[in-house]
XYZ file of C-alpha atoms in Angstrom:
267
model
C -56.666 -69.916 22.622
C -56.391 -66.305 21.448
C -55.427 -64.048 24.388
C -57.472 -60.994 25.311
C -56.623 -57.955 27.433
C -58.274 -56.190 30.335
C -57.235 -52.765 31.611
C -57.204 -52.099 35.336
C -56.431 -49.125 37.532
C -54.101 -49.922 40.411
C -52.614 -47.344 42.762
C -53.570 -44.648 40.279
C -51.797 -46.293 37.329
C -53.154 -48.129 34.309
C -52.257 -51.824 34.321
C -53.005 -53.929 31.241
C -53.323 -57.678 31.736
C -53.271 -60.243 28.923
C -55.371 -63.329 29.622
C -56.897 -66.468 28.162
C -60.395 -67.338 29.360
C -62.857 -70.060 28.439
C -66.200 -69.781 30.175
C -68.434 -72.757 30.883
C -71.097 -73.499 33.484
C -68.474 -75.315 35.540
C -66.230 -74.232 38.394
C -63.386 -71.898 37.397
C -59.794 -73.168 37.469
C -57.412 -70.203 37.665
C -53.716 -70.711 36.863
C -51.088 -68.362 38.343
C -47.609 -68.560 36.807
C -44.186 -68.206 38.396
C -41.455 -65.572 38.395
C -40.685 -64.537 34.813
C -43.091 -67.148 33.457
C -46.346 -66.566 31.583
C -49.835 -67.834 30.821
C -48.229 -69.872 28.040
C -47.262 -72.416 30.698
C -50.882 -73.518 31.007
C -52.201 -73.315 27.455
C -52.355 -77.124 27.277
C -55.149 -77.011 29.865
C -57.485 -75.656 27.206
C -56.876 -78.758 25.074
C -57.073 -81.332 27.861
C -60.299 -83.312 27.326
C -61.094 -83.936 31.002
C -61.089 -80.183 31.694
C -63.680 -79.376 29.021
C -66.476 -78.778 31.536
C -64.482 -76.285 33.599
C -64.097 -72.558 33.172
C -60.367 -71.923 32.660
C -58.445 -68.702 33.200
C -54.757 -67.952 32.968
C -53.180 -64.511 32.698
C -49.815 -62.766 32.523
C -48.830 -60.868 35.641
C -47.424 -57.382 34.962
C -44.076 -57.541 33.184
C -44.562 -61.166 32.156
C -45.620 -62.597 28.809
C -47.858 -60.102 27.024
C -48.636 -57.880 30.026
C -46.472 -54.728 30.089
C -44.897 -53.574 33.334
C -46.206 -50.149 34.419
C -43.441 -47.544 34.367
C -44.927 -45.660 37.307
C -45.028 -48.555 39.787
C -42.638 -50.887 41.603
C -44.677 -53.985 42.411
C -44.136 -56.758 44.930
C -45.857 -60.006 45.917
C -48.585 -58.253 47.896
C -49.374 -56.107 44.865
C -49.701 -59.243 42.736
C -52.273 -60.611 45.170
C -54.338 -57.438 44.853
C -53.945 -57.350 41.070
C -55.084 -60.971 40.895
C -58.191 -59.961 42.828
C -58.799 -57.055 40.431
C -58.445 -59.342 37.390
C -60.906 -61.878 38.796
C -63.342 -59.132 39.731
C -63.100 -57.441 36.330
C -63.688 -60.724 34.515
C -66.377 -61.774 37.006
C -64.720 -65.097 37.741
C -65.905 -66.450 41.104
C -65.762 -69.645 43.159
C -62.344 -70.615 41.929
C -59.840 -73.427 42.164
C -56.388 -71.832 42.264
C -53.420 -73.537 40.616
C -50.287 -71.601 41.546
C -46.800 -72.470 40.330
C -43.631 -71.332 42.123
C -44.061 -67.587 42.820
C -47.672 -68.011 41.710
C -48.093 -70.571 44.493
C -47.198 -67.905 47.044
C -49.557 -65.411 45.397
C -52.282 -68.067 45.534
C -51.589 -68.822 49.207
C -51.870 -65.154 50.174
C -54.929 -64.706 47.963
C -56.631 -67.637 49.692
C -55.916 -66.107 53.099
C -57.303 -62.715 52.090
C -60.198 -63.739 49.863
C -61.169 -67.103 51.321
C -64.829 -66.802 50.330
C -63.877 -66.882 46.647
C -61.659 -70.000 46.854
C -62.971 -73.566 46.671
C -59.609 -75.300 46.392
C -55.879 -74.721 45.984
C -53.316 -76.727 44.007
C -49.810 -75.594 44.923
C -47.273 -76.531 42.216
C -43.905 -76.253 43.958
C -44.976 -72.878 45.294
C -42.669 -71.076 47.702
C -43.009 -72.495 51.216
C -39.426 -72.273 52.477
C -36.110 -70.474 52.054
C -34.838 -73.367 49.931
C -37.387 -72.494 47.237
C -35.645 -69.247 46.283
C -33.209 -70.753 43.815
C -33.803 -68.036 41.188
C -34.972 -65.060 43.221
C -32.340 -65.068 45.969
C -29.449 -64.147 43.725
C -31.568 -61.397 42.176
C -32.477 -59.994 45.585
C -28.776 -59.892 46.518
C -27.871 -57.804 43.441
C -28.344 -54.156 42.646
C -30.423 -53.460 39.560
C -27.403 -52.614 37.421
C -25.645 -55.852 38.291
C -28.826 -57.816 37.781
C -29.444 -56.464 34.279
C -25.792 -56.618 33.281
C -24.909 -60.067 34.606
C -27.437 -62.044 36.636
C -30.373 -61.995 34.217
C -28.187 -62.727 31.195
C -26.522 -65.656 32.951
C -29.884 -67.026 34.072
C -31.311 -66.972 30.562
C -28.202 -68.627 29.131
C -28.208 -71.310 31.801
C -31.870 -72.118 31.241
C -31.476 -72.104 27.462
C -28.833 -74.826 27.660
C -30.382 -76.901 30.442
C -30.921 -80.613 29.869
C -34.435 -80.433 31.291
C -37.064 -79.377 28.738
C -39.067 -77.422 31.326
C -36.110 -75.163 32.040
C -35.621 -74.592 28.313
C -39.277 -73.553 28.087
C -38.591 -71.186 30.957
C -35.778 -69.640 28.921
C -38.311 -68.846 26.187
C -40.529 -67.063 28.724
C -37.553 -65.086 30.046
C -37.016 -63.598 26.582
C -40.313 -61.716 27.034
C -40.015 -61.014 30.762
C -39.476 -57.415 31.832
C -36.194 -57.123 33.751
C -37.546 -54.566 36.200
C -40.555 -56.724 37.018
C -38.327 -59.733 37.640
C -36.102 -57.600 39.851
C -38.961 -55.946 41.749
C -40.744 -59.212 42.560
C -37.683 -61.044 43.883
C -36.989 -59.314 47.254
C -40.501 -59.803 48.641
C -40.548 -63.375 47.323
C -37.362 -64.101 49.268
C -38.579 -62.209 52.325
C -41.801 -64.202 52.537
C -39.954 -67.481 51.964
C -37.355 -66.747 54.659
C -39.899 -66.120 57.417
C -40.313 -69.813 58.149
C -44.074 -69.293 58.418
C -45.338 -70.205 54.957
C -45.567 -73.952 55.455
C -47.675 -73.510 58.588
C -49.842 -70.953 56.820
C -50.336 -73.298 53.869
C -51.290 -76.195 56.138
C -53.712 -73.969 58.037
C -55.750 -73.053 54.945
C -59.246 -74.487 55.382
C -59.771 -75.385 51.733
C -59.142 -78.651 49.881
C -55.526 -78.478 48.746
C -52.861 -80.485 46.968
C -49.113 -79.906 46.773
C -47.702 -81.032 43.410
C -43.967 -81.517 42.869
C -41.728 -83.013 40.204
C -40.240 -86.432 40.979
C -36.740 -85.021 40.518
C -37.450 -82.704 43.464
C -38.649 -85.314 45.962
C -35.696 -84.288 48.151
C -37.488 -81.050 49.133
C -36.925 -80.987 52.881
C -40.470 -80.046 53.865
C -42.360 -82.809 52.030
C -42.355 -85.085 55.130
C -43.691 -82.203 57.231
C -46.549 -81.683 54.779
C -47.384 -85.388 55.032
C -47.234 -85.251 58.831
C -49.678 -82.341 58.800
C -52.112 -84.293 56.640
C -51.545 -82.288 53.446
C -52.050 -84.256 50.231
C -49.040 -84.599 47.916
C -48.889 -85.379 44.217
C -45.618 -86.471 42.605
C -45.353 -86.022 38.840
C -43.039 -88.618 37.250
C -40.173 -87.573 34.966
C -40.502 -83.946 36.049
C -38.569 -81.161 37.686
C -39.787 -77.662 38.627
C -42.005 -77.286 35.542
C -44.175 -80.453 35.534
C -46.719 -78.899 33.153
C -43.956 -78.836 30.520
C -42.055 -81.977 31.550
C -45.051 -84.302 31.845
C -48.292 -82.475 30.981
C -50.408 -85.618 30.806
C -49.575 -86.645 34.366
C -49.795 -83.033 35.551
C -53.308 -82.422 34.250
C -54.421 -85.890 35.327
C -53.418 -84.937 38.895
C -55.440 -81.736 38.624
C -58.519 -83.531 37.313
C -58.246 -86.176 40.053
C -58.161 -83.402 42.651
C -61.164 -81.667 41.088
C -63.142 -84.894 41.025
C -62.306 -85.800 44.631
C -61.978 -82.443 46.343
C -64.986 -80.394 45.327
C -67.474 -82.780 46.893
C -66.078 -81.877 50.312
C -66.473 -78.081 49.952
């Protein structure tokens, strides 16, 4: 689908957001990507037959994909929540099912807390719930910007480019377009939220239908049993790691459709 752009004003600065949107009469499924990722991660949703009846929206957060990072701002996770709200308001997308991956899962969690009336369901795709989830952002947060741009970011891209897992190699392609300052600015607040120890309880407390999706290669995540104990639904995607929409898109979108078919009747 050909991307479009919407221009917003945030904290007195112009912010341009690239997005892909297909409108239907159905409920809107909104995809939020992870740190350094892009809307490209979810383009297959637009071709998935069982999602034809749904409105679909995915967009690039500032400094990711085709959305430039504003020179006059230093943004953090809370800013991304507000910008997400501005994007949805500008595009008049309401009554949404959020699908948030990694950092986008945290943005979706906070969005659901703040704008509950607009959310009908939440699919968390290995979104940050614990300190152990900061396997990219923690090293960034521990570096100064010079060291990050000179060493850390270069090493990360090289490591992802040569990874055995196809999802990580796709991530490397996204990192080629990611703005270094955006990646650096987002990381400290991502780590700070994850280190509080509160996110899992806050996720479980959300009073919306929700599903936590994870790749089968990550079934050792320490908090999965706690989610089960709290009655939170889990979905394991076979033959997948942290990027199940790349590793096994058929199973990934099947899990989403199953949630949509089962969960919306209870809202």
